[in-house]
mmCIF file of C-alpha atoms and ligand atoms in Angstrom:
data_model
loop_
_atom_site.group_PDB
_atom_site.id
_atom_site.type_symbol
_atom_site.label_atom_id
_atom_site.label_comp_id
_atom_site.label_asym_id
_atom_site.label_seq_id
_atom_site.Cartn_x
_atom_site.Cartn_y
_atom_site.Cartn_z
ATOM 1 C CA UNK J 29 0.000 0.000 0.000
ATOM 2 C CA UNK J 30 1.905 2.715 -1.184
ATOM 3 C CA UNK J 31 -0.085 5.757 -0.261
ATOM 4 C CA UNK J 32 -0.446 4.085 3.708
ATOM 5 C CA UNK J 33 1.822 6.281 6.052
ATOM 6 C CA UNK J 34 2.390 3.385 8.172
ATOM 7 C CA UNK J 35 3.115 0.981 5.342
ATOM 8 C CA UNK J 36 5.874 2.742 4.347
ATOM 9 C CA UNK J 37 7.226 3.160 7.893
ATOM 10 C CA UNK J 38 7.445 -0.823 7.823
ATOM 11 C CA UNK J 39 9.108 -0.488 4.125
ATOM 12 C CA UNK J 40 11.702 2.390 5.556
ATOM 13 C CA UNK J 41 9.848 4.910 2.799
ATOM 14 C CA UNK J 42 9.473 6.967 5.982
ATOM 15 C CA UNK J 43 11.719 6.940 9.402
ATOM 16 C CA UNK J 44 10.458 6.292 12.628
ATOM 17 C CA UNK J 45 12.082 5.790 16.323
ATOM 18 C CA UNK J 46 11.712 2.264 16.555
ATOM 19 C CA UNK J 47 10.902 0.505 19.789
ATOM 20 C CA UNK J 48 10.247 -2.745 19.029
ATOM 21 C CA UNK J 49 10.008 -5.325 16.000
ATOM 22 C CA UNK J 50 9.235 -8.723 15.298
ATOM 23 C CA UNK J 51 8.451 -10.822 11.684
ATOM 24 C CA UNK J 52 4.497 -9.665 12.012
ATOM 25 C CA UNK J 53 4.328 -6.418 14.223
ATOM 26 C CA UNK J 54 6.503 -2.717 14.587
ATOM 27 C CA UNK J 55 6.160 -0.519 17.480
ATOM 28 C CA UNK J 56 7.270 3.218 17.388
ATOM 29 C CA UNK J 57 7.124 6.362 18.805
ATOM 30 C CA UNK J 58 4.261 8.616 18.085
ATOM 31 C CA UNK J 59 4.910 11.903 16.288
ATOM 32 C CA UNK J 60 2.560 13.412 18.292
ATOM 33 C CA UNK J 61 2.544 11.934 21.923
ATOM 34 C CA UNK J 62 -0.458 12.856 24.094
ATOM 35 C CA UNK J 63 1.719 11.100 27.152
ATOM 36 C CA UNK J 64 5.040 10.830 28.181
ATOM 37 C CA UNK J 65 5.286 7.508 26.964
ATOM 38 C CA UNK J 66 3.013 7.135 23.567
ATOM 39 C CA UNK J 67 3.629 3.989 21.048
ATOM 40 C CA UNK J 68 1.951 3.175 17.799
ATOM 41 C CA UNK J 69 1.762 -0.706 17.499
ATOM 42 C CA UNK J 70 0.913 -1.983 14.029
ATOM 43 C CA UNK J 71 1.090 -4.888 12.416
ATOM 44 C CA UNK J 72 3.048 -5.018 9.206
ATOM 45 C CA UNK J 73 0.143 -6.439 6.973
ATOM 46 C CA UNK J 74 -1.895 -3.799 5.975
ATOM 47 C CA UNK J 75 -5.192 -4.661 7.674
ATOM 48 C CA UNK J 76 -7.155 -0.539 7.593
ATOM 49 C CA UNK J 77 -9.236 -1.161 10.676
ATOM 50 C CA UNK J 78 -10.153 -3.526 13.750
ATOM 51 C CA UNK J 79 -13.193 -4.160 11.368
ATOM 52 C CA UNK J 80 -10.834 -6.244 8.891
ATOM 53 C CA UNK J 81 -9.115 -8.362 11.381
ATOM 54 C CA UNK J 82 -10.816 -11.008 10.371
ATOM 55 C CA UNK J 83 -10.429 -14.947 11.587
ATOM 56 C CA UNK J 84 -7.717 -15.476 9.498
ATOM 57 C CA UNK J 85 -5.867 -12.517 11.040
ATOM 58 C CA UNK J 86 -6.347 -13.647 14.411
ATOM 59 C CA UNK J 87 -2.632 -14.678 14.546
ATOM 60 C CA UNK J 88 -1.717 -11.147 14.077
ATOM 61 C CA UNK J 89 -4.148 -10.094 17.095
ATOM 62 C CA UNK J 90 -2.096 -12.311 19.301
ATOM 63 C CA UNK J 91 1.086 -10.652 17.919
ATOM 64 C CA UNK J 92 -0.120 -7.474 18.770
ATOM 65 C CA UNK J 93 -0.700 -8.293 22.104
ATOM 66 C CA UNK J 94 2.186 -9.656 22.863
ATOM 67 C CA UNK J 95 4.203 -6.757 21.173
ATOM 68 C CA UNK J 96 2.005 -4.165 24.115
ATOM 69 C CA UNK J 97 3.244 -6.244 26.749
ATOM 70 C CA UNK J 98 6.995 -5.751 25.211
ATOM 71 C CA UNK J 99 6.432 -2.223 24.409
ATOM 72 C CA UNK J 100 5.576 -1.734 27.988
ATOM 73 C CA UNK J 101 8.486 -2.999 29.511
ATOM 74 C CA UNK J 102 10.929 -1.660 26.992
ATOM 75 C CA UNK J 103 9.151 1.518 27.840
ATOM 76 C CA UNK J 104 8.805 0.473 32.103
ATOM 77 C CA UNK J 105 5.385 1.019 32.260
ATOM 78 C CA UNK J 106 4.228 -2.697 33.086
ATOM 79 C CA UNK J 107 4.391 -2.385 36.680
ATOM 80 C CA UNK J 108 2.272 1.671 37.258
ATOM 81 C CA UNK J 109 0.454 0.658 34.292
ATOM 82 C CA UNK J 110 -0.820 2.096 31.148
ATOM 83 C CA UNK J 111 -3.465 2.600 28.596
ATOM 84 C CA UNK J 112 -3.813 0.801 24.679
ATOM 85 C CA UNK J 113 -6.643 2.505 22.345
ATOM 86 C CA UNK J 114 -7.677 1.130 19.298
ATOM 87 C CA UNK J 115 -9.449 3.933 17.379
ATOM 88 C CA UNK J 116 -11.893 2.482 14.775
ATOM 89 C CA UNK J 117 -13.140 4.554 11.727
ATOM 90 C CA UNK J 118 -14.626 7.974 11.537
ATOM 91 C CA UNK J 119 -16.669 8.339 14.451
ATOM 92 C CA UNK J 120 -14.113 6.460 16.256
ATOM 93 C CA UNK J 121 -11.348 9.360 15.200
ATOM 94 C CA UNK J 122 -8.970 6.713 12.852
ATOM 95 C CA UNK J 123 -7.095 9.085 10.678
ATOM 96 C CA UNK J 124 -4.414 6.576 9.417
ATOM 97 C CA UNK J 125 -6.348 3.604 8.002
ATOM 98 C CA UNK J 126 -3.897 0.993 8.855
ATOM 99 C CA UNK J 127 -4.624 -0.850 11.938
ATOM 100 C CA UNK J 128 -2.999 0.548 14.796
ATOM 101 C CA UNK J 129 -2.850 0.287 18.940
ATOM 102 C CA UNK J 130 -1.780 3.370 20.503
ATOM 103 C CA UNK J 131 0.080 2.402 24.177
ATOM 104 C CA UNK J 132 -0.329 5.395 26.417
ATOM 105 C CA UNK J 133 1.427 5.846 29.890
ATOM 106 C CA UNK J 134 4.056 7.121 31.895
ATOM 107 C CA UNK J 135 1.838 9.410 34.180
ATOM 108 C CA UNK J 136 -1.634 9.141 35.413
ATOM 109 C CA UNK J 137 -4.071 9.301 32.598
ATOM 110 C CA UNK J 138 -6.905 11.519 32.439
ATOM 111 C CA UNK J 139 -10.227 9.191 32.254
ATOM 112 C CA UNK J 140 -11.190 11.009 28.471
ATOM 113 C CA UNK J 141 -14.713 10.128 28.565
ATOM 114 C CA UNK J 142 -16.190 11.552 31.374
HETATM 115 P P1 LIG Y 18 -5.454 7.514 14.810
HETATM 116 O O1 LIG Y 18 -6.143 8.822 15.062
HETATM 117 O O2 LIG Y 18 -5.857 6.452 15.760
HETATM 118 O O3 LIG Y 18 -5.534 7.098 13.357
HETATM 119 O O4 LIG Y 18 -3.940 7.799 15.160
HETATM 120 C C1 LIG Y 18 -2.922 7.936 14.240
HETATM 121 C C2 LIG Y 18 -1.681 8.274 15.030
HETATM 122 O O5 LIG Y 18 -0.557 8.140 14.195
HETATM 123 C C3 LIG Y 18 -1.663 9.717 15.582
HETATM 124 O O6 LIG Y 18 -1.497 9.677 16.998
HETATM 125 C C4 LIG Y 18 -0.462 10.342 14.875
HETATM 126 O O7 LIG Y 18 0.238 11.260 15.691
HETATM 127 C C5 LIG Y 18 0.373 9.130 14.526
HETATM 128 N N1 LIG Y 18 1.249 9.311 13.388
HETATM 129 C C6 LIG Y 18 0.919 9.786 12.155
HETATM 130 N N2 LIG Y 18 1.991 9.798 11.351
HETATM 131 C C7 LIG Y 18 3.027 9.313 12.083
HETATM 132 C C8 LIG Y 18 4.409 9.076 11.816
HETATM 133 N N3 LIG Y 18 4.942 9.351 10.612
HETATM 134 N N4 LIG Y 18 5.174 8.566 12.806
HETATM 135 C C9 LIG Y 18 4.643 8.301 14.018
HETATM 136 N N5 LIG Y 18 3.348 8.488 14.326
HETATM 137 C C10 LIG Y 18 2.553 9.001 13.388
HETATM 138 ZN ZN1 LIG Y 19 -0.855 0.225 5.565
#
């Protein structure tokens, strides 16, 4: 997918501060953190949304679990904790249509929707 920002993060097209990487998943910084720690897991099929993970795709759910849990201790947030969002479409505010999990934390997060 050549017009996909985050596709061509996993091709190199576009640099990002990696944190973590395996064969199926890439975690980076955000460009635009909302927290003091703020990661962008994807995985590096292009799947658009949490709509199109279908059964098939399952495998890569697990991956992307298991690449939070990393991400969080890389990052030394598994023990205060933290926050993963998976924004979903318009009214869910996705702007990049590539399946992502954003890992929030380092701080006590505001509860955003009260
Ligand atoms: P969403 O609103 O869930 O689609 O979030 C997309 C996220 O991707 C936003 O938090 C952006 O700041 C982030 N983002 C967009 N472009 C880049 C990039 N080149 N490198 C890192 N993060 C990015
Ligand atoms: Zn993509």
């Amino acid at each position: 997918m050549d017009d996909c920002i985050f596709c061509r993060i996993v091709s190199g097209q576009i640099p990002s501060s990696k944190v973590y990487e395996t064969d199926q998943v890439l975690a980076f910084d955000d460009i635009h953190p909302m927290a003091p720690v703020h990661v962008i897991v994807i995985p590096k099929t292009h799947i658009p949304t949490l709509m199109d993970l279908t059964a098939e795709r399952m495998n890569d759910c697990d991956a992307l679990m298991r690449a939070v849990q990393e991400v969080a201790k890389i990052k030394k947030i598994d023990q205060k904790g933290f926050r993963t969002v998976i924004n979903c479409k318009e009214e869910g505010g996705q702007v990049v249509l590539h399946l992502h999990l954003h890992v929030l934390g380092g701080e006590r997060l505001r509860d955003e929707l009260n």
